[in-house]
Tab-separated table of C-alpha atoms in Angstrom:
chain	number	residue	atom	x	y	z
A	1	MET	CA	54.029	-48.484	-31.982
A	2	ALA	CA	52.733	-46.236	-29.202
A	3	SER	CA	51.390	-47.882	-26.046
A	4	LYS	CA	47.615	-47.889	-25.950
A	5	ILE	CA	44.772	-48.483	-23.529
A	6	LEU	CA	41.848	-50.672	-24.616
A	7	ILE	CA	38.443	-49.765	-23.187
A	8	VAL	CA	35.968	-52.652	-23.297
A	9	ASP	CA	32.459	-51.630	-22.281
A	10	ASP	CA	29.074	-51.956	-23.951
A	11	SER	CA	28.004	-48.531	-22.673
A	12	ALA	CA	28.914	-45.750	-25.096
A	13	THR	CA	28.733	-43.190	-22.293
A	14	VAL	CA	31.140	-45.145	-20.075
A	15	ARG	CA	33.534	-45.631	-23.000
A	16	GLN	CA	33.403	-41.916	-23.679
A	17	GLN	CA	33.978	-41.003	-20.022
A	18	VAL	CA	36.906	-43.385	-19.678
A	19	ARG	CA	38.329	-42.188	-22.995
A	20	LEU	CA	38.089	-38.531	-21.981
A	21	ALA	CA	39.703	-39.185	-18.601
A	22	LEU	CA	42.621	-41.023	-20.223
A	23	THR	CA	43.164	-38.893	-23.322
A	24	GLN	CA	43.195	-35.707	-21.246
A	25	VAL	CA	46.415	-36.922	-19.642
A	26	GLY	CA	47.905	-37.840	-23.005
A	27	LEU	CA	47.129	-41.543	-23.169
A	28	GLU	CA	46.043	-43.151	-26.440
A	29	VAL	CA	42.960	-45.366	-26.348
A	30	LEU	CA	41.143	-47.977	-28.405
A	31	GLU	CA	37.529	-48.996	-27.801
A	32	ALA	CA	35.543	-52.218	-27.974
A	33	CYS	CA	31.826	-52.598	-27.209
A	34	ASP	CA	32.036	-56.131	-25.785
A	35	GLY	CA	34.452	-58.881	-24.801
A	36	LEU	CA	34.499	-60.458	-28.231
A	37	GLU	CA	35.484	-57.244	-29.974
A	38	GLY	CA	38.014	-56.557	-27.222
A	39	LEU	CA	39.551	-59.998	-27.646
A	40	GLU	CA	39.848	-59.435	-31.398
A	41	LEU	CA	41.759	-56.191	-30.817
A	42	LEU	CA	44.008	-57.868	-28.253
A	43	THR	CA	44.709	-60.730	-30.638
A	44	GLN	CA	45.816	-58.235	-33.269
A	45	GLY	CA	48.336	-56.712	-30.855
A	46	ASN	CA	47.860	-52.993	-31.516
A	47	GLY	CA	50.411	-52.086	-28.828
A	48	ILE	CA	47.813	-52.482	-26.078
A	49	LYS	CA	49.456	-52.337	-22.636
A	50	VAL	CA	46.410	-51.964	-20.390
A	51	VAL	CA	42.773	-53.056	-20.762
A	52	VAL	CA	39.959	-51.324	-18.862
A	53	CYS	CA	37.173	-53.895	-18.962
A	54	ASP	CA	33.541	-54.060	-17.846
A	55	VAL	CA	32.123	-57.332	-16.511
A	56	ASN	CA	28.532	-57.473	-17.735
A	57	MET	CA	28.480	-57.257	-21.511
A	58	PRO	CA	26.588	-58.988	-24.330
A	59	ARG	CA	28.138	-61.732	-26.516
A	60	MET	CA	31.192	-62.137	-24.259
A	61	ASN	CA	31.417	-60.768	-20.732
A	62	GLY	CA	34.535	-59.387	-19.095
A	63	LEU	CA	35.420	-62.504	-17.120
A	64	GLU	CA	35.074	-64.691	-20.217
A	65	MET	CA	37.330	-62.307	-22.112
A	66	LEU	CA	39.825	-62.416	-19.255
A	67	GLU	CA	39.848	-66.208	-19.442
A	68	LYS	CA	40.483	-66.100	-23.186
A	69	CYS	CA	43.233	-63.525	-22.716
A	70	ALA	CA	45.200	-66.014	-20.631
A	71	ALA	CA	45.760	-68.037	-23.804
A	72	LEU	CA	47.304	-65.076	-25.653
A	73	PRO	CA	51.095	-65.056	-26.047
A	74	SER	CA	53.200	-62.961	-23.641
A	75	PRO	CA	53.651	-60.146	-22.970
A	76	ARG	CA	49.972	-59.805	-22.166
A	77	ALA	CA	48.205	-56.559	-21.406
A	78	ASN	CA	47.388	-55.750	-17.778
A	79	VAL	CA	43.629	-55.904	-17.253
A	80	LEU	CA	41.776	-53.531	-14.934
A	81	MET	CA	38.132	-54.439	-14.338
A	82	LEU	CA	35.694	-51.500	-14.206
A	83	THR	CA	32.204	-52.573	-13.217
A	84	THR	CA	29.172	-51.985	-11.047
A	85	GLU	CA	29.749	-55.443	-9.584
A	86	GLY	CA	31.521	-55.707	-6.269
A	87	GLN	CA	31.001	-59.217	-4.931
A	88	PRO	CA	34.186	-60.554	-3.322
A	89	ALA	CA	33.773	-63.901	-5.068
A	90	MET	CA	33.645	-62.221	-8.446
A	91	ILE	CA	36.660	-60.084	-7.603
A	92	GLN	CA	38.587	-63.169	-6.533
A	93	LYS	CA	37.635	-64.936	-9.729
A	94	ALA	CA	38.885	-62.023	-11.804
A	95	LYS	CA	42.107	-61.986	-9.814
A	96	SER	CA	42.612	-65.712	-10.352
A	97	LEU	CA	42.073	-65.192	-14.088
A	98	GLY	CA	44.869	-62.634	-14.174
A	99	ALA	CA	43.169	-59.282	-13.649
A	100	LYS	CA	45.481	-56.700	-12.073
A	101	GLY	CA	42.837	-54.437	-10.570
A	102	TRP	CA	39.158	-53.835	-9.863
A	103	ILE	CA	37.308	-50.522	-9.832
A	104	VAL	CA	33.672	-50.200	-8.829
A	105	LYS	CA	31.527	-47.814	-10.887
A	106	PRO	CA	30.879	-44.984	-10.732
A	107	PHE	CA	34.608	-44.347	-10.805
A	108	LYS	CA	36.589	-41.281	-9.876
A	109	ALA	CA	38.449	-40.188	-12.979
A	110	GLU	CA	41.666	-39.254	-11.171
A	111	LEU	CA	41.790	-42.649	-9.425
A	112	LEU	CA	41.159	-44.453	-12.704
A	113	VAL	CA	43.943	-42.459	-14.392
A	114	ALA	CA	46.339	-43.177	-11.513
A	115	ALA	CA	45.537	-46.899	-11.614
A	116	VAL	CA	45.966	-47.071	-15.393
A	117	GLN	CA	49.273	-45.188	-15.260
A	118	LYS	CA	50.548	-47.545	-12.575
A	119	LEU	CA	49.613	-50.568	-14.693
A	120	MET	CA	51.226	-48.903	-17.737
A	121	GLN	CA	54.479	-48.581	-15.809
A	122	ALA	CA	54.223	-52.169	-14.669
A	123	ALA	CA	53.725	-53.265	-18.274
A	124	ALA	CA	56.672	-51.217	-19.569
B	1	MET	CA	-8.525	-77.740	-18.514
B	2	SER	CA	-12.238	-77.410	-17.720
B	3	GLY	CA	-14.373	-74.751	-19.327
B	4	GLU	CA	-16.009	-73.754	-16.029
B	5	PRO	CA	-15.956	-70.079	-15.103
B	6	MET	CA	-13.127	-69.310	-12.796
B	7	ARG	CA	-13.627	-67.534	-9.461
B	8	PRO	CA	-12.096	-64.078	-9.681
B	9	MET	CA	-9.214	-63.498	-7.334
B	10	PRO	CA	-7.926	-60.169	-6.021
B	11	PHE	CA	-4.946	-59.872	-8.368
B	12	LEU	CA	-7.115	-60.826	-11.312
B	13	LYS	CA	-9.594	-58.101	-10.360
B	14	HIS	CA	-6.757	-55.678	-10.499
B	15	PHE	CA	-5.831	-56.773	-14.004
B	16	GLN	CA	-9.459	-56.732	-15.077
B	17	ARG	CA	-9.779	-53.136	-13.913
B	18	MET	CA	-6.647	-52.283	-15.748
B	19	LEU	CA	-7.822	-54.027	-18.875
B	20	THR	CA	-11.121	-52.141	-18.959
B	21	SER	CA	-9.770	-48.731	-18.014
B	22	ASP	CA	-9.031	-47.565	-21.606
B	23	ARG	CA	-5.878	-45.799	-20.491
B	24	SER	CA	-4.772	-43.235	-22.962
B	25	ASP	CA	-1.140	-44.407	-22.948
B	26	GLY	CA	-2.064	-48.058	-23.641
B	27	PRO	CA	-2.380	-49.812	-26.968
B	28	GLU	CA	-4.580	-48.342	-29.664
B	29	GLY	CA	-8.202	-48.729	-28.598
B	30	GLY	CA	-7.167	-49.302	-24.986
B	31	TYR	CA	-6.379	-52.483	-23.123
B	32	SER	CA	-10.017	-53.604	-23.177
B	33	GLN	CA	-10.113	-53.529	-26.980
B	34	PHE	CA	-6.793	-55.329	-27.036
B	35	ALA	CA	-8.147	-57.968	-24.620
B	36	ILE	CA	-11.354	-58.359	-26.620
B	37	GLU	CA	-9.372	-58.991	-29.774
B	38	ARG	CA	-7.310	-61.587	-27.946
B	39	ALA	CA	-10.455	-63.098	-26.358
B	40	LYS	CA	-12.053	-63.577	-29.801
B	41	SER	CA	-9.194	-65.832	-30.739
B	42	GLU	CA	-9.359	-67.721	-27.409
B	43	PRO	CA	-12.954	-69.099	-27.037
B	44	SER	CA	-12.795	-70.983	-23.712
B	45	SER	CA	-13.093	-68.961	-20.498
B	46	THR	CA	-9.803	-70.073	-18.971
B	47	GLN	CA	-7.984	-69.466	-22.195
B	48	THR	CA	-9.734	-66.120	-22.456
B	49	LEU	CA	-8.589	-65.227	-18.988
B	50	ARG	CA	-5.046	-66.212	-19.865
B	51	ALA	CA	-5.243	-64.282	-23.097
B	52	LEU	CA	-6.519	-61.220	-21.268
B	53	VAL	CA	-3.970	-61.333	-18.492
B	54	PHE	CA	-0.848	-62.297	-20.426
B	55	GLY	CA	-1.801	-60.233	-23.439
B	56	ALA	CA	-2.052	-57.211	-21.158
B	57	LEU	CA	1.182	-58.086	-19.397
B	58	ALA	CA	2.955	-58.533	-22.718
B	59	ARG	CA	1.710	-55.159	-23.869
B	60	CYS	CA	2.742	-53.613	-20.567
B	61	ARG	CA	6.241	-55.021	-20.917
B	62	GLU	CA	6.439	-53.948	-24.497
B	63	GLN	CA	5.345	-50.413	-23.678
B	64	THR	CA	7.577	-50.231	-20.639
B	65	LEU	CA	10.619	-51.506	-22.488
B	66	THR	CA	9.971	-49.132	-25.363
B	67	ARG	CA	9.782	-46.191	-22.976
B	68	ILE	CA	12.845	-47.310	-21.038
B	69	ARG	CA	14.846	-47.677	-24.209
B	70	ARG	CA	13.667	-44.287	-25.379
B	71	VAL	CA	14.692	-42.698	-22.095
B	72	ASN	CA	18.030	-44.494	-22.135
B	73	GLU	CA	18.717	-43.438	-25.705
B	74	MET	CA	17.835	-39.847	-24.849
B	75	THR	CA	19.966	-39.707	-21.700
B	76	SER	CA	22.810	-41.515	-23.442
B	77	ARG	CA	22.683	-39.025	-26.309
B	78	GLU	CA	22.638	-36.055	-23.956
B	79	VAL	CA	25.418	-37.440	-21.757
B	80	LEU	CA	27.545	-38.155	-24.831
B	81	ALA	CA	26.942	-34.593	-26.006
B	82	ALA	CA	27.870	-33.240	-22.581
B	83	GLY	CA	31.016	-35.377	-22.615
B	84	SER	CA	31.938	-34.081	-26.073
B	85	SER	CA	31.426	-30.494	-24.926
B	86	LEU	CA	33.557	-31.173	-21.883
B	87	SER	CA	36.274	-32.626	-24.060
B	88	GLU	CA	36.113	-29.587	-26.346
B	89	ILE	CA	36.429	-27.241	-23.385
B	90	VAL	CA	39.479	-29.072	-22.071
B	91	THR	CA	41.059	-29.257	-25.523
B	92	ARG	CA	40.535	-25.545	-26.120
B	93	ALA	CA	41.912	-24.689	-22.688
B	94	GLN	CA	44.972	-26.853	-23.324
B	95	THR	CA	45.448	-25.287	-26.759
B	96	GLN	CA	45.127	-21.777	-25.337
B	97	VAL	CA	47.639	-22.458	-22.569
B	98	GLY	CA	49.993	-24.070	-25.089
B	99	SER	CA	49.772	-21.041	-27.407
B	100	ALA	CA	50.391	-18.638	-24.527
B	101	ARG	CA	53.362	-20.719	-23.393
B	102	GLN	CA	54.845	-20.673	-26.902
B	103	ALA	CA	54.291	-16.931	-27.324
B	104	LEU	CA	55.865	-16.166	-23.966
B	105	ALA	CA	58.774	-18.463	-24.724
B	106	GLU	CA	59.437	-16.508	-27.922
B	107	LEU	CA	59.529	-13.309	-25.862
B	108	THR	CA	61.624	-14.525	-22.982
B	109	ASP	CA	63.776	-17.459	-24.067
B	110	ASN	CA	67.417	-17.057	-23.203
B	111	ASP	CA	68.600	-18.409	-26.515
B	112	ASP	CA	69.177	-16.191	-29.568
B	113	SER	CA	65.538	-16.357	-30.679
B	114	GLY	CA	64.039	-14.690	-27.598
B	115	VAL	CA	63.013	-11.046	-27.824
B	116	ALA	CA	64.594	-10.312	-24.452
B	117	ALA	CA	67.835	-11.874	-25.650
B	118	LEU	CA	67.665	-9.779	-28.831
B	119	VAL	CA	67.223	-6.600	-26.770
B	120	ASP	CA	70.165	-7.577	-24.571
B	121	ARG	CA	72.368	-8.278	-27.572
B	122	GLN	CA	71.337	-5.061	-29.320
B	123	THR	CA	72.112	-3.021	-26.197
B	124	ARG	CA	75.548	-4.597	-25.857
B	125	MET	CA	76.328	-3.947	-29.527
B	126	THR	CA	75.189	-0.310	-29.284
B	127	LYS	CA	77.443	0.258	-26.279
B	128	LYS	CA	80.342	-1.336	-28.110
B	129	HIS	CA	79.848	0.813	-31.233
B	130	LEU	CA	79.429	3.916	-29.103
B	131	GLU	CA	82.765	3.242	-27.416
B	132	SER	CA	84.354	2.948	-30.865
B	133	ILE	CA	82.833	6.300	-31.936
B	134	ARG	CA	84.057	8.025	-28.778
B	135	GLY	CA	87.560	6.661	-29.363
B	136	ALA	CA	87.521	7.810	-32.995
B	137	LEU	CA	86.365	11.316	-32.022
B	138	ALA	CA	89.113	11.641	-29.406
B	139	ALA	CA	91.672	10.544	-32.001
B	140	GLN	CA	90.254	13.111	-34.452
B	141	VAL	CA	90.654	15.920	-31.889
B	142	GLN	CA	94.290	14.951	-31.382
B	143	MET	CA	94.960	14.779	-35.132
B	144	THR	CA	93.287	18.169	-35.650
B	145	GLN	CA	95.453	19.661	-32.939
B	146	ARG	CA	98.520	18.246	-34.646
B	147	ALA	CA	97.303	19.664	-37.969
B	148	THR	CA	96.918	23.083	-36.316
B	149	GLU	CA	100.477	22.890	-35.115
B	150	ALA	CA	101.622	21.879	-38.593
B	151	GLY	CA	99.678	24.806	-40.104
B	152	ALA	CA	101.386	27.204	-37.723
B	153	ASN	CA	104.760	25.773	-38.748
B	154	ILE	CA	103.842	26.267	-42.414
B	155	VAL	CA	103.085	29.945	-41.780
B	156	GLU	CA	106.430	30.334	-39.940
B	157	ILE	CA	108.297	28.612	-42.742
B	158	GLY	CA	106.489	30.834	-45.255
B	159	LYS	CA	107.813	33.897	-43.450
B	160	GLN	CA	111.322	32.467	-43.617
B	161	VAL	CA	110.856	31.817	-47.344
B	162	THR	CA	109.669	35.435	-47.780
B	163	ASP	CA	112.810	36.690	-45.999
B	164	VAL	CA	115.006	34.518	-48.234
B	165	ALA	CA	113.148	35.740	-51.334
B	166	GLN	CA	113.563	39.344	-50.191
B	167	ALA	CA	117.312	38.782	-49.726
B	168	ALA	CA	117.525	37.167	-53.171
B	169	ARG	CA	115.690	40.167	-54.664
B	170	MET	CA	118.161	42.542	-53.091
B	171	LEU	CA	120.995	40.369	-54.362
B	172	SER	CA	119.603	40.437	-57.910
B	173	LEU	CA	119.192	44.232	-57.686
B	174	ASN	CA	122.779	44.638	-56.637
B	175	ALA	CA	123.896	42.261	-59.405
B	176	SER	CA	121.901	44.271	-61.951
B	177	ILE	CA	123.617	47.490	-60.805
B	178	GLU	CA	127.016	45.827	-60.969
B	179	GLY	CA	126.256	44.421	-64.469
B	180	ALA	CA	125.330	47.933	-65.722
B	181	ARG	CA	128.504	49.411	-64.268
B	182	LEU	CA	130.643	46.849	-66.140
B	183	GLY	CA	129.032	47.735	-69.503
B	184	SER	CA	129.193	45.113	-72.246
B	185	ILE	CA	131.180	42.752	-70.046
B	186	GLY	CA	128.387	42.812	-67.424
B	187	VAL	CA	125.519	42.045	-69.825
B	188	GLY	CA	125.374	38.376	-68.661
B	189	ILE	CA	125.266	39.470	-65.049
B	190	THR	CA	122.443	41.842	-65.859
B	191	VAL	CA	120.451	39.055	-67.573
B	192	ILE	CA	120.963	36.643	-64.648
B	193	ALA	CA	119.984	39.333	-62.197
B	194	ALA	CA	116.742	39.913	-64.166
B	195	GLU	CA	115.952	36.180	-64.091
B	196	MET	CA	116.647	36.038	-60.362
B	197	ARG	CA	114.271	38.964	-59.798
B	198	SER	CA	111.618	37.170	-61.835
B	199	LEU	CA	112.129	33.976	-59.769
B	200	THR	CA	111.916	35.811	-56.486
B	201	ASN	CA	108.644	37.377	-57.653
B	202	GLU	CA	107.237	33.917	-58.431
B	203	ILE	CA	108.508	32.577	-55.076
B	204	ASN	CA	106.818	35.471	-53.317
B	205	GLN	CA	103.543	34.839	-55.145
B	206	ALA	CA	103.628	31.088	-54.382
B	207	ASN	CA	104.572	31.699	-50.808
B	208	SER	CA	101.779	34.207	-50.498
B	209	ARG	CA	99.290	31.580	-51.692
B	210	ILE	CA	100.716	29.051	-49.196
B	211	GLU	CA	100.389	31.603	-46.423
B	212	ASN	CA	96.794	32.323	-47.392
B	213	MET	CA	95.922	28.621	-47.434
B	214	ALA	CA	97.702	27.983	-44.132
B	215	THR	CA	95.891	30.949	-42.603
B	216	LEU	CA	92.579	29.593	-43.882
B	217	LEU	CA	93.480	26.138	-42.580
B	218	LEU	CA	94.401	27.533	-39.202
B	219	ALA	CA	91.106	29.397	-39.102
B	220	THR	CA	89.150	26.181	-40.015
B	221	LEU	CA	90.922	23.696	-37.771
B	222	PRO	CA	89.598	25.174	-34.499
B	223	GLN	CA	86.083	24.879	-35.889
B	224	ILE	CA	86.738	21.197	-36.673
B	225	VAL	CA	88.068	20.726	-33.170
B	226	GLU	CA	85.022	22.489	-31.775
B	227	GLN	CA	82.611	20.353	-33.866
B	228	THR	CA	84.466	17.180	-32.887
B	229	GLN	CA	84.240	18.172	-29.242
B	230	VAL	CA	80.500	18.799	-29.683
B	231	MET	CA	80.149	15.334	-31.231
B	232	SER	CA	82.142	13.880	-28.359
B	233	GLN	CA	79.803	15.625	-25.950
B	234	TYR	CA	76.803	14.152	-27.777
B	235	ALA	CA	78.452	10.727	-27.647
B	236	GLU	CA	79.062	11.143	-23.924
B	237	GLU	CA	75.448	12.146	-23.336
B	238	PHE	CA	74.234	9.248	-25.485
B	239	ALA	CA	76.475	6.885	-23.546
B	240	VAL	CA	75.007	8.096	-20.264
B	241	GLU	CA	71.458	7.811	-21.659
B	242	LEU	CA	72.211	4.400	-23.132
B	243	ALA	CA	73.541	3.161	-19.807
B	244	SER	CA	70.396	4.400	-18.112
B	245	ASN	CA	68.134	2.907	-20.794
B	246	ALA	CA	70.086	-0.337	-20.820
B	247	SER	CA	69.501	-0.641	-17.109
B	248	ALA	CA	65.789	0.087	-17.638
B	249	VAL	CA	65.618	-2.378	-20.533
B	250	GLY	CA	67.415	-4.971	-18.437
B	251	GLY	CA	64.912	-4.431	-15.649
B	252	ALA	CA	62.028	-4.583	-18.118
B	253	THR	CA	63.251	-7.828	-19.672
B	254	ASP	CA	63.760	-9.295	-16.206
B	255	ARG	CA	60.198	-8.303	-15.318
B	256	LEU	CA	58.995	-9.682	-18.651
B	257	ARG	CA	60.673	-13.004	-17.902
B	258	LYS	CA	59.166	-13.026	-14.418
B	259	VAL	CA	55.678	-12.166	-15.694
B	260	ALA	CA	56.025	-14.794	-18.424
B	261	ALA	CA	57.074	-17.412	-15.892
B	262	GLU	CA	54.175	-16.444	-13.625
B	263	THR	CA	51.757	-16.500	-16.575
B	264	VAL	CA	52.940	-19.939	-17.660
B	265	ALA	CA	52.715	-21.209	-14.087
B	266	GLY	CA	49.243	-19.638	-13.792
B	267	GLY	CA	48.203	-21.298	-17.042
B	268	ASP	CA	49.461	-24.624	-15.729
B	269	ARG	CA	47.515	-24.120	-12.510
B	270	HIS	CA	44.370	-23.239	-14.446
B	271	ILE	CA	44.678	-26.153	-16.823
B	272	THR	CA	45.212	-28.429	-13.834
B	273	LEU	CA	42.006	-27.050	-12.333
B	274	VAL	CA	40.181	-27.412	-15.649
B	275	LEU	CA	41.304	-31.048	-15.850
B	276	LYS	CA	40.307	-31.643	-12.232
B	277	GLU	CA	36.874	-30.082	-12.756
B	278	SER	CA	36.510	-31.933	-16.024
B	279	GLN	CA	37.238	-35.226	-14.289
B	280	ALA	CA	34.758	-34.328	-11.550
B	281	ALA	CA	32.176	-33.588	-14.253
B	282	LEU	CA	32.959	-36.933	-15.884
B	283	SER	CA	32.310	-38.607	-12.551
B	284	HIS	CA	28.945	-36.843	-12.357
B	285	LEU	CA	28.058	-37.842	-15.917
B	286	GLN	CA	28.383	-41.476	-14.933
B	287	PHE	CA	24.862	-41.371	-13.523
B	288	GLN	CA	23.559	-42.349	-16.947
B	289	ASP	CA	24.947	-45.880	-17.137
B	290	PRO	CA	23.708	-47.179	-13.751
B	291	ALA	CA	20.458	-45.264	-14.254
B	292	ALA	CA	19.958	-46.928	-17.627
B	293	GLN	CA	20.732	-50.318	-16.134
B	294	SER	CA	18.355	-49.715	-13.226
B	295	LEU	CA	15.586	-48.783	-15.647
B	296	LEU	CA	16.124	-51.974	-17.589
B	297	ILE	CA	15.704	-53.955	-14.375
B	298	ILE	CA	12.077	-52.790	-14.423
B	299	ASP	CA	11.546	-54.981	-17.468
B	300	ALA	CA	13.163	-57.923	-15.700
B	301	ASP	CA	10.892	-57.243	-12.726
B	302	LEU	CA	7.858	-57.269	-15.007
B	303	ALA	CA	9.021	-60.564	-16.472
B	304	ARG	CA	9.334	-61.928	-12.950
B	305	ALA	CA	5.831	-60.627	-12.156
B	306	GLU	CA	4.479	-62.235	-15.299
B	307	GLU	CA	5.978	-65.552	-14.315
B	308	TYR	CA	4.536	-65.169	-10.820
B	309	VAL	CA	1.066	-64.532	-12.230
B	310	ARG	CA	1.440	-67.535	-14.495
B	311	GLN	CA	2.281	-69.743	-11.520
B	312	VAL	CA	-0.689	-68.386	-9.555
B	313	ILE	CA	-3.116	-68.984	-12.426
B	314	ASP	CA	-1.700	-72.454	-12.981
B	315	ALA	CA	-2.266	-73.205	-9.303
B	316	ALA	CA	-5.788	-71.729	-9.409
B	317	GLU	CA	-6.680	-73.845	-12.403
B	318	VAL	CA	-5.902	-77.040	-10.550
B	319	GLY	CA	-7.665	-75.754	-7.428
B	320	ASP	CA	-4.475	-75.604	-5.411
B	321	LEU	CA	-3.959	-71.912	-4.919
B	322	ARG	CA	-1.360	-71.777	-2.177
B	323	VAL	CA	1.071	-68.963	-2.591
B	324	ASP	CA	3.547	-69.319	0.247
B	325	SER	CA	6.160	-66.811	-0.858
B	326	PRO	CA	5.660	-63.216	-1.990
B	327	LEU	CA	6.847	-62.004	-5.345
B	328	GLU	CA	10.581	-61.377	-5.149
B	329	PHE	CA	12.278	-58.697	-7.195
B	330	GLU	CA	15.854	-59.288	-6.156
B	331	LEU	CA	17.827	-60.099	-9.248
B	332	THR	CA	21.510	-60.424	-9.760
B	333	ALA	CA	23.037	-58.489	-12.570
B	334	ALA	CA	23.922	-61.726	-14.313
B	335	ASP	CA	20.301	-62.951	-14.070
B	336	ALA	CA	19.006	-59.751	-15.496
B	337	HIS	CA	21.562	-59.902	-18.261
B	338	ARG	CA	20.552	-63.429	-19.208
B	339	ASP	CA	16.874	-62.521	-19.083
B	340	LEU	CA	17.343	-59.749	-21.581
B	341	ASN	CA	19.958	-61.352	-23.802
B	342	ALA	CA	19.382	-58.739	-26.477
B	343	GLY	CA	22.386	-56.526	-26.267
B	344	GLU	CA	21.099	-54.768	-23.189
B	345	VAL	CA	23.045	-54.908	-19.965
B	346	VAL	CA	21.593	-54.882	-16.505
B	347	ALA	CA	23.421	-54.542	-13.232
B	348	LEU	CA	22.036	-53.997	-9.786
B	349	ASP	CA	23.251	-51.260	-7.502
B	350	GLY	CA	24.807	-52.047	-4.154
B	351	THR	CA	24.804	-55.812	-4.573
B	352	GLY	CA	28.412	-56.303	-3.595
B	353	ALA	CA	30.785	-55.699	-0.761
B	354	SER	CA	32.863	-53.133	-2.593
B	355	GLU	CA	31.817	-49.514	-2.703
B	356	ALA	CA	31.464	-47.250	-5.712
B	357	GLY	CA	34.700	-45.594	-6.710
B	358	GLU	CA	36.834	-48.097	-4.812
B	359	VAL	CA	40.057	-49.062	-6.555
B	360	LEU	CA	41.656	-52.415	-5.880
B	361	LEU	CA	45.040	-53.163	-7.405
B	362	PHE	CA	46.124	-56.778	-6.986
């Protein structure tokens, strides 16, 4: 099964922009519109190596999803938070819950791609 | 609460003006009609005031949220369309560069399938066959020369045969004379002499035909030699021309390979630029999400204002109107999110220490 990136964001435009940035460099992506849907996809496996996840989402936010992800069996996907939030406390919380990176929106596509590729290599 | 008329306060005057202004973009019949309808169902003055104020605020929020959602849907739709167009442009550019790369590879590949390789192989084979033809023509000239010598020998031998036949004829003549002189005893000699004369005649005729054919052959062989030499000359000229053309073809294929390599490299550079510009455009398109979230904060602000008004009216009703703090509009993203709780997401700009676009890898 090919390695995939999971984009979890309730904004269709952000999902599209992240998807375009990643697929243009040959990466395969899956999409979820909130943490609950993202967690379902992660639970199913799907060859997901990296998750690009928003924080503020309906039903289940990104930090809640991150917390749930910790209970999933290894190897777990590397999670990169992508959000408008930037409070140090929130970043520290995400880090303590296992997130591997934090990007503040609006993101630069080339930096996002570089970060995702680095986390893909780390997950390989 | 008492039914006594309440003393109007500045903020209430503002709402009263708004309620009686009949704004065209308000509810059907205007805010005043809306307030009157609400007032009919709320008979006491305080309740009427509450109905007027909060009814108007509710309608304001409703209208505002409807407009915000409409704007967000429109911008989202347009940004998604722009993103799709961008994706199509990049895909087409990548496809075009890929096709050009494949076409150029077919022309210039060094393996057997490349056109340049085919031209090289064809040139080598032509030179090889030409060498074989030149060798065969040289061998033919030598063989023709040997045939000419053989023809000359045949003519010489024919002359010798003619001499021998002439001697045999003389011998048969002498034998015939001797047979006649001997009379009946020499009849046999006379017969043999006649047969010998007949044979010598036939030998002379045959030899004459051989001489004629040899003469004809000797006359033809120089022409064959001449034609062969002409063909050899043509082969030599073709070899010289082929060498010149092969050099030109070699140069052309080398240039073709160079141009192909430059074209492929140029295509790669262009596609890199297209990707870079596309990613820059994607970054620009991200305005929609924070803009949409910022617009939704307006509704949260209105909710906060509504709550503030409620607190002020509550205080006024008990005669303790002391508003120490101004209305605050600073919300966290999480607060705004909880306030909406309807699938809409709100985040505030610039609330944190990290800057937009910053990447932190732990």
